[in-house]
Amino acid sequence: MYFVDRSVAVIKPKAPFLNWLNAVPDNDMIDLSLDALRADCTVLLLPEFDEPEDAISHIDELYEQIFRMELASWYEDEDLWPKDMSLKTFWEWFDVEVHSTLLDTVDADIMNSPASPV
């Protein structure tokens, strides 16, 4: 195992995100629960931070990109997205768990590829 010089943030949808999903016209997701939605979440690698508040400030700087990525993972049509995508709304729609220790258990190079542009 190897220590990785990064922190991680887990982006977990909250009830308002589920409410938006359920309100999208022609939604065919039957019985999607918040627990199911939060079971497999986006994880972001962040720079190492000494203080959790610094990691949260970093998320604040990236919130619009993260918000758009989370919405696009369900619906690419931006007309279906909420009109209010402010920082305040981001924090109402998502919990963010920050973790300072990241270990790589694979003895192979990490393959990088750019995230889909949103």
CSV table of N, CA, C and O in Angstrom, one decimal:
chain,number,residue,atom,x,y,z
A,1,MET,N,0.8,-1.2,0.0
A,1,MET,CA,0.0,0.0,0.0
A,1,MET,C,0.9,1.2,0.0
A,1,MET,O,2.0,1.2,0.6
A,2,TYR,N,0.4,2.3,-0.6
A,2,TYR,CA,1.1,3.5,-0.8
A,2,TYR,C,0.2,4.7,-0.3
A,2,TYR,O,-0.9,4.8,-0.7
A,3,PHE,N,0.8,5.6,0.4
A,3,PHE,CA,0.2,6.8,0.8
A,3,PHE,C,0.1,7.7,-0.5
A,3,PHE,O,1.1,7.8,-1.2
A,4,VAL,N,-1.0,8.3,-0.8
A,4,VAL,CA,-1.1,9.2,-1.9
A,4,VAL,C,-1.2,10.7,-1.4
A,4,VAL,O,-1.9,10.9,-0.4
A,5,ASP,N,-0.5,11.6,-2.0
A,5,ASP,CA,-0.4,12.9,-1.5
A,5,ASP,C,-1.7,13.7,-2.0
A,5,ASP,O,-1.6,14.8,-2.6
A,6,ARG,N,-2.8,13.2,-1.6
A,6,ARG,CA,-4.1,13.9,-1.9
A,6,ARG,C,-5.0,13.7,-0.7
A,6,ARG,O,-4.9,12.8,0.1
A,7,SER,N,-6.1,14.5,-0.6
A,7,SER,CA,-7.2,14.3,0.2
A,7,SER,C,-8.3,13.9,-0.7
A,7,SER,O,-8.2,14.0,-1.9
A,8,VAL,N,-9.4,13.4,-0.1
A,8,VAL,CA,-10.6,13.1,-1.0
A,8,VAL,C,-11.8,13.8,-0.4
A,8,VAL,O,-11.9,14.1,0.8
A,9,ALA,N,-12.8,14.0,-1.3
A,9,ALA,CA,-14.1,14.5,-0.9
A,9,ALA,C,-15.1,13.6,-1.6
A,9,ALA,O,-15.1,13.3,-2.8
A,10,VAL,N,-16.1,13.1,-0.8
A,10,VAL,CA,-17.2,12.3,-1.2
A,10,VAL,C,-18.4,13.2,-1.3
A,10,VAL,O,-18.8,13.9,-0.3
A,11,ILE,N,-19.0,13.3,-2.5
A,11,ILE,CA,-20.1,14.2,-2.8
A,11,ILE,C,-21.4,13.3,-2.7
A,11,ILE,O,-21.6,12.4,-3.5
A,12,LYS,N,-22.2,13.6,-1.7
A,12,LYS,CA,-23.4,12.8,-1.4
A,12,LYS,C,-24.7,13.6,-1.6
A,12,LYS,O,-24.9,14.6,-0.8
A,13,PRO,N,-25.5,13.2,-2.5
A,13,PRO,CA,-26.8,13.9,-2.7
A,13,PRO,C,-27.7,13.9,-1.5
A,13,PRO,O,-27.6,12.9,-0.7
A,14,LYS,N,-28.4,15.0,-1.3
A,14,LYS,CA,-29.4,15.1,-0.2
A,14,LYS,C,-30.8,15.1,-0.8
A,14,LYS,O,-31.0,15.0,-2.0
A,15,ALA,N,-31.8,15.2,0.1
A,15,ALA,CA,-33.2,15.1,-0.3
A,15,ALA,C,-33.6,16.1,-1.4
A,15,ALA,O,-34.3,15.7,-2.3
A,16,PRO,N,-33.1,17.3,-1.4
A,16,PRO,CA,-33.5,18.2,-2.5
A,16,PRO,C,-33.0,17.7,-3.9
A,16,PRO,O,-33.7,17.9,-4.9
A,17,PHE,N,-31.9,17.0,-4.0
A,17,PHE,CA,-31.4,16.4,-5.2
A,17,PHE,C,-32.4,15.3,-5.7
A,17,PHE,O,-32.8,15.2,-6.8
A,18,LEU,N,-32.8,14.4,-4.7
A,18,LEU,CA,-33.7,13.4,-5.0
A,18,LEU,C,-35.1,14.0,-5.5
A,18,LEU,O,-35.7,13.5,-6.4
A,19,ASN,N,-35.5,15.0,-4.8
A,19,ASN,CA,-36.8,15.7,-5.1
A,19,ASN,C,-36.7,16.2,-6.6
A,19,ASN,O,-37.7,16.1,-7.3
A,20,TRP,N,-35.6,16.8,-6.9
A,20,TRP,CA,-35.4,17.3,-8.3
A,20,TRP,C,-35.5,16.1,-9.3
A,20,TRP,O,-36.2,16.2,-10.3
A,21,LEU,N,-34.8,15.0,-9.0
A,21,LEU,CA,-34.9,13.9,-9.9
A,21,LEU,C,-36.3,13.4,-10.1
A,21,LEU,O,-36.7,13.1,-11.2
A,22,ASN,N,-37.0,13.3,-9.0
A,22,ASN,CA,-38.4,12.8,-9.0
A,22,ASN,C,-39.3,13.7,-9.8
A,22,ASN,O,-40.4,13.3,-10.2
A,23,ALA,N,-39.0,15.0,-9.8
A,23,ALA,CA,-39.8,16.0,-10.5
A,23,ALA,C,-39.5,16.2,-11.9
A,23,ALA,O,-40.3,16.9,-12.6
A,24,VAL,N,-38.5,15.6,-12.5
A,24,VAL,CA,-38.1,15.7,-13.9
A,24,VAL,C,-39.2,15.1,-14.7
A,24,VAL,O,-39.6,13.9,-14.4
A,25,PRO,N,-39.8,15.8,-15.7
A,25,PRO,CA,-40.8,15.2,-16.5
A,25,PRO,C,-40.4,13.9,-17.2
A,25,PRO,O,-39.2,13.7,-17.5
A,26,ASP,N,-41.3,12.9,-17.3
A,26,ASP,CA,-41.0,11.6,-17.9
A,26,ASP,C,-39.9,10.8,-17.2
A,26,ASP,O,-39.2,10.0,-17.8
A,27,ASN,N,-39.8,11.1,-15.9
A,27,ASN,CA,-38.8,10.3,-15.1
A,27,ASN,C,-39.2,8.9,-15.0
A,27,ASN,O,-40.4,8.6,-14.7
A,28,ASP,N,-38.3,8.0,-15.4
A,28,ASP,CA,-38.7,6.6,-15.3
A,28,ASP,C,-38.0,5.8,-14.2
A,28,ASP,O,-37.9,4.6,-14.2
A,29,MET,N,-37.5,6.6,-13.2
A,29,MET,CA,-36.8,5.9,-12.1
A,29,MET,C,-37.8,5.6,-11.0
A,29,MET,O,-38.2,6.5,-10.3
A,30,ILE,N,-38.2,4.4,-10.9
A,30,ILE,CA,-39.2,4.0,-10.0
A,30,ILE,C,-38.6,3.7,-8.6
A,30,ILE,O,-37.6,2.9,-8.6
A,31,ASP,N,-39.1,4.2,-7.6
A,31,ASP,CA,-38.6,3.8,-6.2
A,31,ASP,C,-37.2,4.1,-5.9
A,31,ASP,O,-36.5,3.4,-5.2
A,32,LEU,N,-36.7,5.2,-6.5
A,32,LEU,CA,-35.3,5.6,-6.2
A,32,LEU,C,-35.3,6.2,-4.8
A,32,LEU,O,-36.0,7.2,-4.6
A,33,SER,N,-34.5,5.6,-3.9
A,33,SER,CA,-34.5,6.2,-2.5
A,33,SER,C,-33.2,7.0,-2.3
A,33,SER,O,-32.3,6.9,-3.1
A,34,LEU,N,-33.3,7.8,-1.3
A,34,LEU,CA,-32.1,8.6,-1.0
A,34,LEU,C,-30.9,7.7,-0.6
A,34,LEU,O,-29.8,7.9,-0.9
A,35,ASP,N,-31.2,6.6,0.1
A,35,ASP,CA,-30.2,5.7,0.5
A,35,ASP,C,-29.5,5.1,-0.7
A,35,ASP,O,-28.3,4.9,-0.8
A,36,ALA,N,-30.3,4.7,-1.7
A,36,ALA,CA,-29.8,4.1,-2.9
A,36,ALA,C,-28.9,5.2,-3.7
A,36,ALA,O,-27.9,4.9,-4.2
A,37,LEU,N,-29.4,6.4,-3.7
A,37,LEU,CA,-28.7,7.5,-4.4
A,37,LEU,C,-27.4,7.8,-3.7
A,37,LEU,O,-26.4,8.1,-4.4
A,38,ARG,N,-27.3,7.6,-2.4
A,38,ARG,CA,-26.1,7.9,-1.6
A,38,ARG,C,-25.2,6.8,-1.5
A,38,ARG,O,-24.1,6.9,-0.9
A,39,ALA,N,-25.6,5.6,-2.0
A,39,ALA,CA,-24.8,4.4,-1.8
A,39,ALA,C,-23.5,4.3,-2.7
A,39,ALA,O,-22.5,3.7,-2.4
A,40,ASP,N,-23.6,5.0,-3.9
A,40,ASP,CA,-22.4,5.0,-4.8
A,40,ASP,C,-22.2,6.4,-5.3
A,40,ASP,O,-22.9,6.9,-6.2
A,41,CYS,N,-21.4,7.2,-4.6
A,41,CYS,CA,-21.2,8.6,-4.8
A,41,CYS,C,-19.9,9.0,-5.6
A,41,CYS,O,-19.0,8.2,-5.6
A,42,THR,N,-19.9,10.2,-6.0
A,42,THR,CA,-18.7,10.7,-6.7
A,42,THR,C,-17.7,11.0,-5.6
A,42,THR,O,-18.0,11.5,-4.5
A,43,VAL,N,-16.4,10.6,-5.9
A,43,VAL,CA,-15.3,10.9,-5.0
A,43,VAL,C,-14.3,11.7,-5.8
A,43,VAL,O,-14.0,11.4,-6.9
A,44,LEU,N,-13.9,12.8,-5.2
A,44,LEU,CA,-13.0,13.7,-5.8
A,44,LEU,C,-11.6,13.7,-5.1
A,44,LEU,O,-11.6,13.7,-3.9
A,45,LEU,N,-10.6,13.7,-5.9
A,45,LEU,CA,-9.2,13.9,-5.3
A,45,LEU,C,-9.0,15.3,-5.1
A,45,LEU,O,-9.2,16.1,-6.1
A,46,LEU,N,-8.5,15.7,-4.0
A,46,LEU,CA,-8.2,17.1,-3.7
A,46,LEU,C,-6.7,17.3,-3.3
A,46,LEU,O,-6.1,16.3,-2.9
A,47,PRO,N,-6.2,18.5,-3.4
A,47,PRO,CA,-4.9,18.6,-2.8
A,47,PRO,C,-4.9,18.3,-1.3
A,47,PRO,O,-5.9,18.3,-0.7
A,48,GLU,N,-3.7,18.0,-0.8
A,48,GLU,CA,-3.6,17.7,0.7
A,48,GLU,C,-3.9,19.0,1.4
A,48,GLU,O,-3.5,20.1,1.0
A,49,PHE,N,-4.7,18.9,2.5
A,49,PHE,CA,-5.1,20.1,3.3
A,49,PHE,C,-4.8,19.7,4.8
A,49,PHE,O,-5.1,18.6,5.2
A,50,ASP,N,-4.3,20.7,5.5
A,50,ASP,CA,-4.0,20.5,6.9
A,50,ASP,C,-5.3,20.7,7.7
A,50,ASP,O,-5.5,20.0,8.7
A,51,GLU,N,-6.2,21.5,7.2
A,51,GLU,CA,-7.4,21.8,7.9
A,51,GLU,C,-8.6,21.4,7.1
A,51,GLU,O,-8.7,21.8,5.9
A,52,PRO,N,-9.7,20.8,7.6
A,52,PRO,CA,-10.9,20.5,6.8
A,52,PRO,C,-11.5,21.7,6.2
A,52,PRO,O,-12.1,21.7,5.1
A,53,GLU,N,-11.4,22.9,6.9
A,53,GLU,CA,-12.0,24.1,6.4
A,53,GLU,C,-11.4,24.5,5.1
A,53,GLU,O,-12.0,25.1,4.2
A,54,ASP,N,-10.1,24.2,4.9
A,54,ASP,CA,-9.4,24.5,3.7
A,54,ASP,C,-9.9,23.7,2.5
A,54,ASP,O,-10.1,24.2,1.4
A,55,ALA,N,-10.2,22.4,2.8
A,55,ALA,CA,-10.8,21.5,1.8
A,55,ALA,C,-12.2,22.0,1.4
A,55,ALA,O,-12.5,22.0,0.2
A,56,ILE,N,-12.9,22.5,2.3
A,56,ILE,CA,-14.3,23.0,2.1
A,56,ILE,C,-14.2,24.2,1.2
A,56,ILE,O,-15.0,24.4,0.3
A,57,SER,N,-13.2,25.1,1.5
A,57,SER,CA,-13.0,26.3,0.7
A,57,SER,C,-12.7,25.9,-0.8
A,57,SER,O,-13.1,26.6,-1.7
A,58,HIS,N,-11.9,24.9,-0.9
A,58,HIS,CA,-11.6,24.4,-2.2
A,58,HIS,C,-12.8,23.9,-3.0
A,58,HIS,O,-13.0,24.2,-4.2
A,59,ILE,N,-13.7,23.2,-2.3
A,59,ILE,CA,-15.0,22.7,-2.8
A,59,ILE,C,-15.8,23.9,-3.2
A,59,ILE,O,-16.4,23.9,-4.3
A,60,ASP,N,-15.8,24.9,-2.4
A,60,ASP,CA,-16.6,26.2,-2.7
A,60,ASP,C,-16.1,26.7,-4.1
A,60,ASP,O,-16.9,27.3,-4.8
A,61,GLU,N,-14.8,26.7,-4.3
A,61,GLU,CA,-14.2,27.2,-5.6
A,61,GLU,C,-14.7,26.4,-6.8
A,61,GLU,O,-14.8,26.9,-7.9
A,62,LEU,N,-14.9,25.1,-6.5
A,62,LEU,CA,-15.2,24.1,-7.6
A,62,LEU,C,-16.7,23.8,-7.7
A,62,LEU,O,-17.1,23.0,-8.5
A,63,TYR,N,-17.5,24.4,-6.8
A,63,TYR,CA,-18.9,23.9,-6.6
A,63,TYR,C,-19.7,23.9,-7.9
A,63,TYR,O,-20.5,23.0,-8.2
A,64,GLU,N,-19.5,24.9,-8.8
A,64,GLU,CA,-20.4,25.0,-10.0
A,64,GLU,C,-20.0,23.8,-10.9
A,64,GLU,O,-20.9,23.2,-11.5
A,65,GLN,N,-18.8,23.5,-11.1
A,65,GLN,CA,-18.4,22.4,-11.9
A,65,GLN,C,-18.9,21.1,-11.3
A,65,GLN,O,-19.3,20.2,-12.1
A,66,ILE,N,-18.8,20.9,-10.0
A,66,ILE,CA,-19.3,19.7,-9.4
A,66,ILE,C,-20.8,19.6,-9.5
A,66,ILE,O,-21.3,18.5,-9.9
A,67,PHE,N,-21.5,20.7,-9.3
A,67,PHE,CA,-22.9,20.7,-9.4
A,67,PHE,C,-23.4,20.3,-10.8
A,67,PHE,O,-24.2,19.4,-11.0
A,68,ARG,N,-22.7,20.9,-11.8
A,68,ARG,CA,-23.1,20.6,-13.2
A,68,ARG,C,-22.8,19.1,-13.5
A,68,ARG,O,-23.6,18.5,-14.2
A,69,MET,N,-21.7,18.6,-13.0
A,69,MET,CA,-21.3,17.2,-13.3
A,69,MET,C,-22.3,16.3,-12.6
A,69,MET,O,-22.7,15.3,-13.3
A,70,GLU,N,-22.7,16.6,-11.4
A,70,GLU,CA,-23.7,15.7,-10.8
A,70,GLU,C,-25.0,15.7,-11.5
A,70,GLU,O,-25.7,14.7,-11.7
A,71,LEU,N,-25.5,16.9,-11.9
A,71,LEU,CA,-26.8,17.0,-12.7
A,71,LEU,C,-26.6,16.2,-14.0
A,71,LEU,O,-27.5,15.5,-14.4
A,72,ALA,N,-25.5,16.5,-14.7
A,72,ALA,CA,-25.3,15.9,-16.0
A,72,ALA,C,-25.2,14.4,-16.0
A,72,ALA,O,-25.5,13.7,-16.9
A,73,SER,N,-24.8,13.8,-14.8
A,73,SER,CA,-24.7,12.4,-14.7
A,73,SER,C,-26.1,11.7,-14.8
A,73,SER,O,-26.2,10.5,-15.0
A,74,TRP,N,-27.2,12.5,-14.6
A,74,TRP,CA,-28.5,12.0,-14.6
A,74,TRP,C,-29.2,12.5,-15.9
A,74,TRP,O,-29.9,11.8,-16.5
A,75,TYR,N,-29.1,13.8,-16.2
A,75,TYR,CA,-29.8,14.4,-17.3
A,75,TYR,C,-28.8,15.4,-18.0
A,75,TYR,O,-28.4,16.4,-17.3
A,76,GLU,N,-28.5,15.2,-19.2
A,76,GLU,CA,-27.6,16.1,-19.9
A,76,GLU,C,-28.3,17.4,-20.4
A,76,GLU,O,-27.7,18.4,-20.6
A,77,ASP,N,-29.6,17.3,-20.6
A,77,ASP,CA,-30.4,18.5,-21.0
A,77,ASP,C,-30.5,19.5,-19.9
A,77,ASP,O,-31.2,19.4,-18.9
A,78,GLU,N,-29.7,20.6,-20.1
A,78,GLU,CA,-29.7,21.7,-19.1
A,78,GLU,C,-31.0,22.4,-18.9
A,78,GLU,O,-31.2,23.0,-17.8
A,79,ASP,N,-31.9,22.2,-19.8
A,79,ASP,CA,-33.3,22.8,-19.6
A,79,ASP,C,-34.0,22.1,-18.4
A,79,ASP,O,-34.9,22.7,-17.9
A,80,LEU,N,-33.6,20.9,-18.1
A,80,LEU,CA,-34.2,20.2,-17.0
A,80,LEU,C,-33.6,20.5,-15.7
A,80,LEU,O,-34.1,20.1,-14.6
A,81,TRP,N,-32.4,21.1,-15.7
A,81,TRP,CA,-31.7,21.4,-14.5
A,81,TRP,C,-32.4,22.5,-13.7
A,81,TRP,O,-33.1,23.4,-14.2
A,82,PRO,N,-32.2,22.6,-12.4
A,82,PRO,CA,-32.7,23.7,-11.6
A,82,PRO,C,-32.2,25.0,-12.0
A,82,PRO,O,-31.1,25.1,-12.5
A,83,LYS,N,-33.0,26.0,-11.9
A,83,LYS,CA,-32.6,27.4,-12.3
A,83,LYS,C,-31.6,28.0,-11.3
A,83,LYS,O,-30.7,28.7,-11.6
A,84,ASP,N,-31.8,27.6,-10.0
A,84,ASP,CA,-30.9,28.2,-8.9
A,84,ASP,C,-29.8,27.2,-8.7
A,84,ASP,O,-30.0,26.1,-8.1
A,85,MET,N,-28.6,27.5,-9.2
A,85,MET,CA,-27.5,26.6,-9.0
A,85,MET,C,-26.4,27.4,-8.2
A,85,MET,O,-25.2,27.4,-8.5
A,86,SER,N,-26.8,28.1,-7.2
A,86,SER,CA,-25.9,29.0,-6.4
A,86,SER,C,-25.1,28.1,-5.4
A,86,SER,O,-25.4,26.9,-5.2
A,87,LEU,N,-24.1,28.7,-4.8
A,87,LEU,CA,-23.3,28.0,-3.8
A,87,LEU,C,-24.2,27.5,-2.7
A,87,LEU,O,-24.1,26.4,-2.2
A,88,LYS,N,-25.1,28.4,-2.3
A,88,LYS,CA,-26.1,28.0,-1.2
A,88,LYS,C,-26.9,26.8,-1.6
A,88,LYS,O,-27.1,25.9,-0.8
A,89,THR,N,-27.4,26.7,-2.8
A,89,THR,CA,-28.2,25.6,-3.2
A,89,THR,C,-27.3,24.3,-3.3
A,89,THR,O,-27.7,23.3,-2.9
A,90,PHE,N,-26.1,24.5,-3.7
A,90,PHE,CA,-25.1,23.3,-3.8
A,90,PHE,C,-25.1,22.7,-2.4
A,90,PHE,O,-25.2,21.5,-2.2
A,91,TRP,N,-24.9,23.5,-1.4
A,91,TRP,CA,-24.7,23.0,0.0
A,91,TRP,C,-26.0,22.4,0.5
A,91,TRP,O,-26.1,21.6,1.4
A,92,GLU,N,-27.2,22.9,0.0
A,92,GLU,CA,-28.5,22.4,0.4
A,92,GLU,C,-28.7,21.0,-0.3
A,92,GLU,O,-29.4,20.2,0.3
A,93,TRP,N,-28.1,20.8,-1.4
A,93,TRP,CA,-28.4,19.6,-2.2
A,93,TRP,C,-27.4,18.5,-2.0
A,93,TRP,O,-27.6,17.4,-2.3
A,94,PHE,N,-26.2,18.9,-1.4
A,94,PHE,CA,-25.1,17.9,-1.2
A,94,PHE,C,-24.5,17.9,0.1
A,94,PHE,O,-24.2,19.0,0.6
A,95,ASP,N,-24.2,16.8,0.7
A,95,ASP,CA,-23.2,16.7,1.8
A,95,ASP,C,-21.9,16.4,1.2
A,95,ASP,O,-21.8,15.8,0.1
A,96,VAL,N,-20.8,16.9,1.8
A,96,VAL,CA,-19.5,16.7,1.3
A,96,VAL,C,-18.7,16.1,2.5
A,96,VAL,O,-18.5,16.8,3.5
A,97,GLU,N,-18.2,14.9,2.4
A,97,GLU,CA,-17.3,14.3,3.4
A,97,GLU,C,-15.9,14.5,2.9
A,97,GLU,O,-15.5,14.1,1.8
A,98,VAL,N,-15.0,15.0,3.7
A,98,VAL,CA,-13.6,15.2,3.4
A,98,VAL,C,-12.8,14.2,4.2
A,98,VAL,O,-13.0,14.1,5.5
A,99,HIS,N,-11.9,13.5,3.6
A,99,HIS,CA,-11.0,12.6,4.2
A,99,HIS,C,-9.6,12.9,3.9
A,99,HIS,O,-9.3,13.2,2.7
A,100,SER,N,-8.7,12.9,4.9
A,100,SER,CA,-7.3,13.3,4.7
A,100,SER,C,-6.4,12.2,4.3
A,100,SER,O,-5.2,12.5,3.9
A,101,THR,N,-6.7,11.0,4.5
A,101,THR,CA,-5.8,9.9,4.2
A,101,THR,C,-6.3,9.1,3.1
A,101,THR,O,-7.4,8.6,3.1
A,102,LEU,N,-5.4,8.9,2.1
A,102,LEU,CA,-5.7,8.2,0.9
A,102,LEU,C,-4.6,7.2,0.7
A,102,LEU,O,-3.4,7.5,0.6
A,103,LEU,N,-5.0,5.9,0.6
A,103,LEU,CA,-4.0,4.8,0.3
A,103,LEU,C,-4.3,4.2,-1.0
A,103,LEU,O,-5.5,3.9,-1.3
A,104,ASP,N,-3.3,3.9,-1.7
A,104,ASP,CA,-3.4,3.2,-3.0
A,104,ASP,C,-3.0,1.7,-2.7
A,104,ASP,O,-1.9,1.5,-2.3
A,105,THR,N,-3.9,0.8,-3.0
A,105,THR,CA,-3.7,-0.6,-2.7
A,105,THR,C,-3.3,-1.4,-4.0
A,105,THR,O,-3.0,-2.6,-3.9
A,106,VAL,N,-3.2,-0.6,-5.1
A,106,VAL,CA,-2.8,-1.3,-6.4
A,106,VAL,C,-1.4,-0.9,-6.7
A,106,VAL,O,-1.0,0.3,-6.7
A,107,ASP,N,-0.6,-1.9,-7.0
A,107,ASP,CA,0.8,-1.7,-7.4
A,107,ASP,C,0.9,-1.5,-8.9
A,107,ASP,O,1.5,-2.3,-9.6
A,108,ALA,N,0.3,-0.4,-9.4
A,108,ALA,CA,0.3,-0.1,-10.8
A,108,ALA,C,0.1,1.4,-11.0
A,108,ALA,O,-0.5,2.0,-10.1
A,109,ASP,N,0.5,1.9,-12.1
A,109,ASP,CA,0.3,3.3,-12.4
A,109,ASP,C,-1.2,3.7,-12.5
A,109,ASP,O,-2.0,2.8,-13.0
A,110,ILE,N,-1.6,4.9,-12.0
A,110,ILE,CA,-2.9,5.3,-12.2
A,110,ILE,C,-3.1,5.9,-13.6
A,110,ILE,O,-2.2,6.7,-14.1
A,111,MET,N,-4.1,5.5,-14.3
A,111,MET,CA,-4.4,6.0,-15.6
A,111,MET,C,-5.3,7.2,-15.5
A,111,MET,O,-6.3,7.2,-14.9
A,112,ASN,N,-4.9,8.3,-16.1
A,112,ASN,CA,-5.6,9.5,-16.0
A,112,ASN,C,-6.4,9.8,-17.4
A,112,ASN,O,-5.8,9.5,-18.4
A,113,SER,N,-7.6,10.2,-17.3
A,113,SER,CA,-8.3,10.7,-18.5
A,113,SER,C,-9.2,11.8,-18.0
A,113,SER,O,-9.7,11.8,-16.9
A,114,PRO,N,-9.4,12.8,-18.9
A,114,PRO,CA,-10.2,14.0,-18.5
A,114,PRO,C,-11.6,13.6,-18.2
A,114,PRO,O,-12.2,12.7,-18.9
A,115,ALA,N,-12.2,14.3,-17.3
A,115,ALA,CA,-13.7,14.1,-17.0
A,115,ALA,C,-14.4,14.7,-18.2
A,115,ALA,O,-13.9,15.6,-18.9
A,116,SER,N,-15.6,14.3,-18.4
A,116,SER,CA,-16.5,14.8,-19.4
A,116,SER,C,-16.7,16.3,-19.2
A,116,SER,O,-17.0,16.7,-18.1
A,117,PRO,N,-16.5,17.1,-20.2
A,117,PRO,CA,-16.8,18.5,-20.1
A,117,PRO,C,-18.3,18.8,-19.9
A,117,PRO,O,-19.1,18.2,-20.6
A,118,VAL,N,-18.6,19.6,-18.9
A,118,VAL,CA,-20.0,20.0,-18.7
A,118,VAL,C,-20.1,21.5,-18.7
A,118,VAL,O,-19.3,22.2,-18.3
